[in-house]
PDB file of C-alpha atoms in Angstrom:
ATOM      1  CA  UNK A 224      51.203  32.058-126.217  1.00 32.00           C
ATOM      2  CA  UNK A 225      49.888  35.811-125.114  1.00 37.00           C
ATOM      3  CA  UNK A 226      51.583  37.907-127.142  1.00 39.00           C
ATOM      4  CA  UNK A 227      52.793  36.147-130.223  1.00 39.00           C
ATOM      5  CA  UNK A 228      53.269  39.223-132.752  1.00 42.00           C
ATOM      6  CA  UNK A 229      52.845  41.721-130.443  1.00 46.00           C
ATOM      7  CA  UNK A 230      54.736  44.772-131.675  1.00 46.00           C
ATOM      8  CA  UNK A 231      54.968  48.043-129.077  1.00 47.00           C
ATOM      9  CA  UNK A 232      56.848  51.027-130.282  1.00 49.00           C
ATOM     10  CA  UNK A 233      58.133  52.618-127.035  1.00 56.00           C
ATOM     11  CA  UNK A 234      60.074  56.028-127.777  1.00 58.00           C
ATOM     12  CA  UNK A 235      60.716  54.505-131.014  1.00 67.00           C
ATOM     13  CA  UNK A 236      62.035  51.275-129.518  1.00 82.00           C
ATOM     14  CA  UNK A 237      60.058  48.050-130.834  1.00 91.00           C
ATOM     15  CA  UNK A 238      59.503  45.847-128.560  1.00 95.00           C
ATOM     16  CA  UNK A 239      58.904  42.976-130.726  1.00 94.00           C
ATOM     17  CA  UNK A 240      59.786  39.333-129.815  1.00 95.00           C
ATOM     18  CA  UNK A 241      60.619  39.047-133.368  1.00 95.00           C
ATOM     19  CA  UNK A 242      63.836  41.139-132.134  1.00 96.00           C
ATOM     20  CA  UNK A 243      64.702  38.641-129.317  1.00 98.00           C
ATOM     21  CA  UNK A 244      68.342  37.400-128.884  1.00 98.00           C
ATOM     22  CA  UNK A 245      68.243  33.750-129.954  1.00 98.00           C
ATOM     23  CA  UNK A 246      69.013  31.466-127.530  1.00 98.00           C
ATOM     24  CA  UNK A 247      72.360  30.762-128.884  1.00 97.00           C
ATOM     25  CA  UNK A 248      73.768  34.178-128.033  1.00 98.00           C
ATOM     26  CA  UNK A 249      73.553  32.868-124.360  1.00 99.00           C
ATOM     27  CA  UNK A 250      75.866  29.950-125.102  1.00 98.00           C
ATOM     28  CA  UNK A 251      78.881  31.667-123.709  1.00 98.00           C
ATOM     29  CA  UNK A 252      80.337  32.365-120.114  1.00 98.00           C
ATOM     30  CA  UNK A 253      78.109  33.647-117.931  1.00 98.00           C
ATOM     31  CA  UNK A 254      80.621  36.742-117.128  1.00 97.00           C
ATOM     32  CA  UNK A 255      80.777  36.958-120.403  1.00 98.00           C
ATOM     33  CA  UNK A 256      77.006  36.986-121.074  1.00 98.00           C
ATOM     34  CA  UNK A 257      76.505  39.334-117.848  1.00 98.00           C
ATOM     35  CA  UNK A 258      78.274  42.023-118.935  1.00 97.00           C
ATOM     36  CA  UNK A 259      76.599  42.404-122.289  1.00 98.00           C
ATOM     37  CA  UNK A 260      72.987  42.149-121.329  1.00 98.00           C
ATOM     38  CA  UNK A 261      73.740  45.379-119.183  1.00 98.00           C
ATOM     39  CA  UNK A 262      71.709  47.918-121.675  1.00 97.00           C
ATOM     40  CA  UNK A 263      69.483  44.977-122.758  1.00 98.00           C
ATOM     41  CA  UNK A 264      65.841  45.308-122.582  1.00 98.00           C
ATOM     42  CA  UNK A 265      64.348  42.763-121.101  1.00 98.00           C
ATOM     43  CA  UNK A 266      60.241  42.429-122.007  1.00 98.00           C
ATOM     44  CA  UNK A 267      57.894  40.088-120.826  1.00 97.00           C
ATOM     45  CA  UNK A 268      53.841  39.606-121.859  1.00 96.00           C
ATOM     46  CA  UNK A 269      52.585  37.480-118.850  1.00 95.00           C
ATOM     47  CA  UNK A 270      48.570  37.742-118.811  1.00 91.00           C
ATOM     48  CA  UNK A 271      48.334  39.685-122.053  1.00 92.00           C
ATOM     49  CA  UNK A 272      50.195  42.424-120.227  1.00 95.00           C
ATOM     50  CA  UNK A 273      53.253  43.575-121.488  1.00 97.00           C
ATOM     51  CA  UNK A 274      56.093  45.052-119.491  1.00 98.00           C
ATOM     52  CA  UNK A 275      59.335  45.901-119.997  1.00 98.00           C
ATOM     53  CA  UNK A 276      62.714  47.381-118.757  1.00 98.00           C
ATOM     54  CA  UNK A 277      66.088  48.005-119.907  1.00 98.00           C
ATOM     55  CA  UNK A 278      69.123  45.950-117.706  1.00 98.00           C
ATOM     56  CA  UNK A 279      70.716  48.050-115.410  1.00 98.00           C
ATOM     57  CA  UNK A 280      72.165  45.514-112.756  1.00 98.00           C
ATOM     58  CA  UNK A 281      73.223  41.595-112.823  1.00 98.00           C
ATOM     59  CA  UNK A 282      75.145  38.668-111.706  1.00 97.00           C
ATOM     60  CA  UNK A 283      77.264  36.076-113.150  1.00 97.00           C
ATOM     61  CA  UNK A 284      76.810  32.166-111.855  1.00 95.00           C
ATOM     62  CA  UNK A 285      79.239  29.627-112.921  1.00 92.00           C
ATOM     63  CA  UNK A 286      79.569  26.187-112.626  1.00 88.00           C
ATOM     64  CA  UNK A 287      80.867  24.000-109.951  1.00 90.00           C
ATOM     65  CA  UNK A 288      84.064  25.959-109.631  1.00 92.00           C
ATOM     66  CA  UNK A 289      81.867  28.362-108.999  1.00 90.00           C
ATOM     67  CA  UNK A 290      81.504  28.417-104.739  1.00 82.00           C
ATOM     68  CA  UNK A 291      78.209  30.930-104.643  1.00 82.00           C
ATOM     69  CA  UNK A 292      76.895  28.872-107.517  1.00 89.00           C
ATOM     70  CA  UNK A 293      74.086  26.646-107.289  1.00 79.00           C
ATOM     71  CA  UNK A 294      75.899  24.268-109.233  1.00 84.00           C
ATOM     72  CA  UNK A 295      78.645  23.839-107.034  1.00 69.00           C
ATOM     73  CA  UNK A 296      76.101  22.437-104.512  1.00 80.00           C
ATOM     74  CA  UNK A 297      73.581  20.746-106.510  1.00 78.00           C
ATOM     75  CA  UNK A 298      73.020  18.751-109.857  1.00 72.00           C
ATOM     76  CA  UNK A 299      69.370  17.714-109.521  1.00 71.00           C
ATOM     77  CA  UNK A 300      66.653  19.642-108.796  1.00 74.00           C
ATOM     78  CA  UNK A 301      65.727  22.838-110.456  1.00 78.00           C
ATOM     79  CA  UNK A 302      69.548  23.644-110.607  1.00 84.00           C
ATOM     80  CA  UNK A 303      69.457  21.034-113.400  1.00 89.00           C
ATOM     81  CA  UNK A 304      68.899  23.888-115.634  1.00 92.00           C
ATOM     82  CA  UNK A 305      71.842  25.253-115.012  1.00 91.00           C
ATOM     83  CA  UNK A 306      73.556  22.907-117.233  1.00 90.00           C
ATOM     84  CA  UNK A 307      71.690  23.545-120.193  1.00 84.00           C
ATOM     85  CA  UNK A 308      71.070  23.867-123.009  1.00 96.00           C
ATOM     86  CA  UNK A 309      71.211  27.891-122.767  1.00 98.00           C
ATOM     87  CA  UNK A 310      68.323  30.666-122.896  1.00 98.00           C
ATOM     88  CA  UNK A 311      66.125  29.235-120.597  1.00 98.00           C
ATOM     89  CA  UNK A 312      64.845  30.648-117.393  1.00 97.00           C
ATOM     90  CA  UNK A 313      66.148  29.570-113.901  1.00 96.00           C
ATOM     91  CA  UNK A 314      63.530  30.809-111.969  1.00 96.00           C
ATOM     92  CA  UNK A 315      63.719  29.543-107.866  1.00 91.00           C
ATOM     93  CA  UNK A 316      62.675  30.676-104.815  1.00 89.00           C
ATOM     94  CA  UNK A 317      64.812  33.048-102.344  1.00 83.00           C
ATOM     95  CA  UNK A 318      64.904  32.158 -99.022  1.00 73.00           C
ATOM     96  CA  UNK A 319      61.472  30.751 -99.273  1.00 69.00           C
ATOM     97  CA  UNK A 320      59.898  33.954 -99.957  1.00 78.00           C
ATOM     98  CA  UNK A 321      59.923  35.422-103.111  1.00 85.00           C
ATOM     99  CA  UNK A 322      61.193  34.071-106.568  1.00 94.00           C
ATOM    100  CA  UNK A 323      64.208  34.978-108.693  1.00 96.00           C
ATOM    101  CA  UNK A 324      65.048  35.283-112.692  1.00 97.00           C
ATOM    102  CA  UNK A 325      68.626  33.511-113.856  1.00 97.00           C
ATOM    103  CA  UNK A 326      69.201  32.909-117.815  1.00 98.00           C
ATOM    104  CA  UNK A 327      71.273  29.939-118.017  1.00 98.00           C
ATOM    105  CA  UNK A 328      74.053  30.667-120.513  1.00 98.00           C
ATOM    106  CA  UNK A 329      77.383  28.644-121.308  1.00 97.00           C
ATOM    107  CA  UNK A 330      77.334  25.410-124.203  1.00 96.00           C
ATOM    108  CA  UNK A 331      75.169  22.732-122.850  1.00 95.00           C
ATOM    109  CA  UNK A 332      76.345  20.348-120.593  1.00 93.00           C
ATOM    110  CA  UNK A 333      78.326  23.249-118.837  1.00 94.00           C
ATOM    111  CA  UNK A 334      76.895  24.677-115.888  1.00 95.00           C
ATOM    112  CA  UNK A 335      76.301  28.768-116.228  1.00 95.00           C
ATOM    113  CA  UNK A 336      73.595  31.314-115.212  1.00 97.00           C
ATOM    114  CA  UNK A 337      72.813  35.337-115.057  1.00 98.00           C
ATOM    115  CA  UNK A 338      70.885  36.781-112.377  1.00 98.00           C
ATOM    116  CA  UNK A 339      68.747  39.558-113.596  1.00 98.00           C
ATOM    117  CA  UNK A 340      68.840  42.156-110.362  1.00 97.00           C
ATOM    118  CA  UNK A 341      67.596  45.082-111.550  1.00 98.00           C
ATOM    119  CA  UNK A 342      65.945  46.625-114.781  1.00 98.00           C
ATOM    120  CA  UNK A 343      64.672  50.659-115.554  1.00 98.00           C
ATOM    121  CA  UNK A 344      60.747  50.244-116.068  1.00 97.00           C
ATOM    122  CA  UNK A 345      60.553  51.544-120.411  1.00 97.00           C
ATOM    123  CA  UNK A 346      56.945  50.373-120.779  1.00 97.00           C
ATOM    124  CA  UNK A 347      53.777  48.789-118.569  1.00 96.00           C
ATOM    125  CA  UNK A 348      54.925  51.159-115.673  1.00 95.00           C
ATOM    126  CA  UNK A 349      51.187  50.760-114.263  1.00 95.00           C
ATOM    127  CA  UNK A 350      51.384  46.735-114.177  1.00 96.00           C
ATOM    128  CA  UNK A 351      54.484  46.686-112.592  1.00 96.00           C
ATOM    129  CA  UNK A 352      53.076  49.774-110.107  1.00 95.00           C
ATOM    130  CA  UNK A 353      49.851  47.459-109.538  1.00 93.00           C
ATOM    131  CA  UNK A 354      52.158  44.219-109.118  1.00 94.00           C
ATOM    132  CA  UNK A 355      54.772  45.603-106.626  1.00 91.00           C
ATOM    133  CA  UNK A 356      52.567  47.834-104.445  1.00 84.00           C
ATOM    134  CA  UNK A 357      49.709  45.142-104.053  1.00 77.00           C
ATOM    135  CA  UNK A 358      50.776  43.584-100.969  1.00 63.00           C
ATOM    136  CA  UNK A 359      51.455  47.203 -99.591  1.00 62.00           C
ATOM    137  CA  UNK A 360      49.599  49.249 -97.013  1.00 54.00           C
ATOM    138  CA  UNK A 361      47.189  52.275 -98.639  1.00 53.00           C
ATOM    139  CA  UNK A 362      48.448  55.578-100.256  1.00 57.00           C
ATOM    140  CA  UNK A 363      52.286  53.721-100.427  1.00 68.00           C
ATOM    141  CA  UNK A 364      53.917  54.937-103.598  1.00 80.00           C
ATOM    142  CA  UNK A 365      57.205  53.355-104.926  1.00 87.00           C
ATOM    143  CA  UNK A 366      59.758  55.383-106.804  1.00 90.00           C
ATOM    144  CA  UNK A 367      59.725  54.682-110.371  1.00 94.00           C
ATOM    145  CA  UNK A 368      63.327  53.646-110.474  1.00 95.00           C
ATOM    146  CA  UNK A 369      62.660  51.565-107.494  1.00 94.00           C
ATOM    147  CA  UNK A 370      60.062  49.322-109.250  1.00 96.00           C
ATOM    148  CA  UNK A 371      62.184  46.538-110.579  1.00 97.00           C
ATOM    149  CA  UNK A 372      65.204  47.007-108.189  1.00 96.00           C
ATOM    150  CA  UNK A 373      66.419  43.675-106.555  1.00 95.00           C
ATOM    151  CA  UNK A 374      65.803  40.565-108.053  1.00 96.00           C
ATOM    152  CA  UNK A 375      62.563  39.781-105.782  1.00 95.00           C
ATOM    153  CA  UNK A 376      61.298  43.340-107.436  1.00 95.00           C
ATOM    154  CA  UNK A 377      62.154  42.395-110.675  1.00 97.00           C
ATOM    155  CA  UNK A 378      60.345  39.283-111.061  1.00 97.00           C
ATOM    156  CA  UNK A 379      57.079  40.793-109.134  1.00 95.00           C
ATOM    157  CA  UNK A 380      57.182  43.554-111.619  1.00 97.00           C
ATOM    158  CA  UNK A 381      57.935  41.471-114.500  1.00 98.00           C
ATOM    159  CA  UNK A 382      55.042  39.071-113.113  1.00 97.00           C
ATOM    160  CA  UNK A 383      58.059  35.997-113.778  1.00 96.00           C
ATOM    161  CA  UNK A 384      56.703  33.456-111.430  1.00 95.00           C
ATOM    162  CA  UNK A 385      58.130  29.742-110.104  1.00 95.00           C
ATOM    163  CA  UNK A 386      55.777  27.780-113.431  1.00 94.00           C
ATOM    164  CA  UNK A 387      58.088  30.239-115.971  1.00 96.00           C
ATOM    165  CA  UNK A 388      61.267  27.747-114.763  1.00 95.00           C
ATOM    166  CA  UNK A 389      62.349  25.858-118.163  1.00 94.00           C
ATOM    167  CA  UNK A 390      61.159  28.180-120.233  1.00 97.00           C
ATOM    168  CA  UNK A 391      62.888  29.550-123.100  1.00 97.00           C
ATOM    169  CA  UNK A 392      63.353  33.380-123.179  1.00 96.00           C
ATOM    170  CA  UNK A 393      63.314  33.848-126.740  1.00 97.00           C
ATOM    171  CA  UNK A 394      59.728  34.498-127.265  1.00 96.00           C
ATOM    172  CA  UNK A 395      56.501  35.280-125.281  1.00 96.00           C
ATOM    173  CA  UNK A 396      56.190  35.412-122.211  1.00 97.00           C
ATOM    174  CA  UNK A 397      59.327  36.686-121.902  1.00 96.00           C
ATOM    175  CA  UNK A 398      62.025  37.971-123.663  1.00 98.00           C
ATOM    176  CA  UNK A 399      65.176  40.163-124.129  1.00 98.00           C
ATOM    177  CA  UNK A 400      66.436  42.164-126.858  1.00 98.00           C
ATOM    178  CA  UNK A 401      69.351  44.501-127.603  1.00 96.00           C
ATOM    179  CA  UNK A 402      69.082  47.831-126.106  1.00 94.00           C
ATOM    180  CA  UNK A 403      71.956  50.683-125.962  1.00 93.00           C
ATOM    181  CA  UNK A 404      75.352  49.549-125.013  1.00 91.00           C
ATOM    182  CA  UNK A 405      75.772  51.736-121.604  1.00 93.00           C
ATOM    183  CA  UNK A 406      79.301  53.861-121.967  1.00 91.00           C
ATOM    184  CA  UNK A 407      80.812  52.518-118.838  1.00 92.00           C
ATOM    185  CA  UNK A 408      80.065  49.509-116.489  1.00 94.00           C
ATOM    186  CA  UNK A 409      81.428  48.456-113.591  1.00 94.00           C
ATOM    187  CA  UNK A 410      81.638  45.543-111.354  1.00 94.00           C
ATOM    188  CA  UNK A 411      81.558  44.727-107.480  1.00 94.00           C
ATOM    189  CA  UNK A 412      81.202  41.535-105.499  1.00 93.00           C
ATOM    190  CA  UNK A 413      78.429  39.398-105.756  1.00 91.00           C
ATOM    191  CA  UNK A 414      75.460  40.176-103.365  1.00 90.00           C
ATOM    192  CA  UNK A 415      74.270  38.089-100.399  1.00 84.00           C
ATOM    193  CA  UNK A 416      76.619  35.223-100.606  1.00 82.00           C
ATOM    194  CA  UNK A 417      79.273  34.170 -98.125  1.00 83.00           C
ATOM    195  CA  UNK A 418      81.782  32.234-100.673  1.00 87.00           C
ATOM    196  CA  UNK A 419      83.209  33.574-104.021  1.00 79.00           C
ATOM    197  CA  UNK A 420      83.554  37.119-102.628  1.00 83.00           C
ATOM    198  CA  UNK A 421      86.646  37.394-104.458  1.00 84.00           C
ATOM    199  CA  UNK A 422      84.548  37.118-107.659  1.00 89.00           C
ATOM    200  CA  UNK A 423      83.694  40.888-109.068  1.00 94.00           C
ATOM    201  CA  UNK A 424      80.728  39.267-111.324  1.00 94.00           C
ATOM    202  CA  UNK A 425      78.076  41.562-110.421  1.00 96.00           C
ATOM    203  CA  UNK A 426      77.865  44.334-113.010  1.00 96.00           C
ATOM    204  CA  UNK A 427      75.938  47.416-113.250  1.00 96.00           C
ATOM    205  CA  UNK A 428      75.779  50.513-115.064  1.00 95.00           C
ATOM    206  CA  UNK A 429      77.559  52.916-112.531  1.00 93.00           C
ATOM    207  CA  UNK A 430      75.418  55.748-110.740  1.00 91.00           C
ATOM    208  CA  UNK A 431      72.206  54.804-112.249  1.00 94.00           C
ATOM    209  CA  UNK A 432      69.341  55.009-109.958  1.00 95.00           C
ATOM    210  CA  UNK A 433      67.388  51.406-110.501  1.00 96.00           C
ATOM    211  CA  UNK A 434      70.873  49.278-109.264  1.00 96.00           C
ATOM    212  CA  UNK A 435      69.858  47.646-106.092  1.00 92.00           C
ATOM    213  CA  UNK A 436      71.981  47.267-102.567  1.00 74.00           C
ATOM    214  CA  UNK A 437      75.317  48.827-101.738  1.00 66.00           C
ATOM    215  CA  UNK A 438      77.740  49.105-104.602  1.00 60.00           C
ATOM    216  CA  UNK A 439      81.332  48.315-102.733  1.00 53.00           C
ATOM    217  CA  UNK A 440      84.889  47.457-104.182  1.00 56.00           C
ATOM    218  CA  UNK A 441      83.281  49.171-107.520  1.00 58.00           C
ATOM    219  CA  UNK A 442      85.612  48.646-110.360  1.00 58.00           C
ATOM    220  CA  UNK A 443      84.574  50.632-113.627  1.00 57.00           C
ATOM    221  CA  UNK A 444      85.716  48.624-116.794  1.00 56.00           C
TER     222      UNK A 444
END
């Protein structure tokens, strides 16, 4: 796989996917899951060109008691992820248009994901310049903090495509590794859905630029 080896020290952070959180650290609830990968730096190497960002916003999926879940709705399909086992990408496409990056987490056979939202460009700020500003009109300039902001963003930027569903995020192309624990988080409802509002399983690390969307209800923990 591209990659395999690669070490990058960043500010004297190794990105190395020797340092990737085994897929077994994702075999707990996905609120549970959520709130710790806030800090995490997520890294992929799609291409040979390697990218990465540290967590700054996310979303907790559960299973069928979940309402906003996939899994309350389907069991077939690319939602069959969702059940396991955990680590692996759930990667669909958002109202047809652009795709999204879940990790499925929980034991397998029980249904559990995290939506990766939003992530602070730490390296490959050029690739995920060139990726995101592509399909824009001439001399358009994103903020930096705005590169990987909203989960359609972070998956351009990240180059995480629909073919990456299944795969494990443990190693090249893609994984995450711990980061810095951020000193406060806090949590709101979850974006864009009409049921499980009363849910606060989107988390974020408060007043940081990068965290996509309105923050409302925002509880800090």
């Amino acid at each position: 796989m591209d990659g395999v080896g690669t070490i990058v020290d960043t500010s004297e952070i190794q990105l190395d996917p020797a340092r990737a959180l085994p897929r077994d650290w994702f075999a707990r609830p996905a609120v549970e899951v959520a709130r710790d990968l806030l800090g995490a730096i997520l890294v992929s190497m799609v291409g040979g060109e390697l990218v990465a960002g540290v967590l700054v916003e996310v979303e907790a999926y559960g299973g069928p008691e979940d309402p906003a879940s996939h899994a309350a709705r389907y069991r077939n399909g690319p939602a069959r992820v969702m059940w396991g086992p955990p680590g692996h990408a759930y990667v669909y496409r958002a109202y047809g248009v652009y795709p999204c990056c879940n990790i499925v987490t929980d034991p397998d056979g029980t249904a559990g994901a995290v939506l990766l939202r939003a992530a602070m460009p730490l390296a490959g700020h050029a690739i995920m310049r060139q990726r995101r500003e592509r399909s824009r009109h001439a001399g358009y300039r994103l903020a930096e903090h705005r590169l990987a902001s909203g989960p359609g963003a972070l998956a351009q930027a990240f180059g995480i495509a629909l073919d990456h569903h299944g795969l494990p995020i443990d190693r090249p192309p893609f994984w995450i590794q711990s980061g810095s624990s951020p000193q406060r988080v806090a949590s709101t409802p979850r974006i864009g859905i009409s049921r499980g509002q009363e849910f606060l399983w989107r988390f974020v690390i408060p007043g940081h630029p990068a965290v996509s969307g309105r923050t409302p209800r925002l509880v800090t923990e």
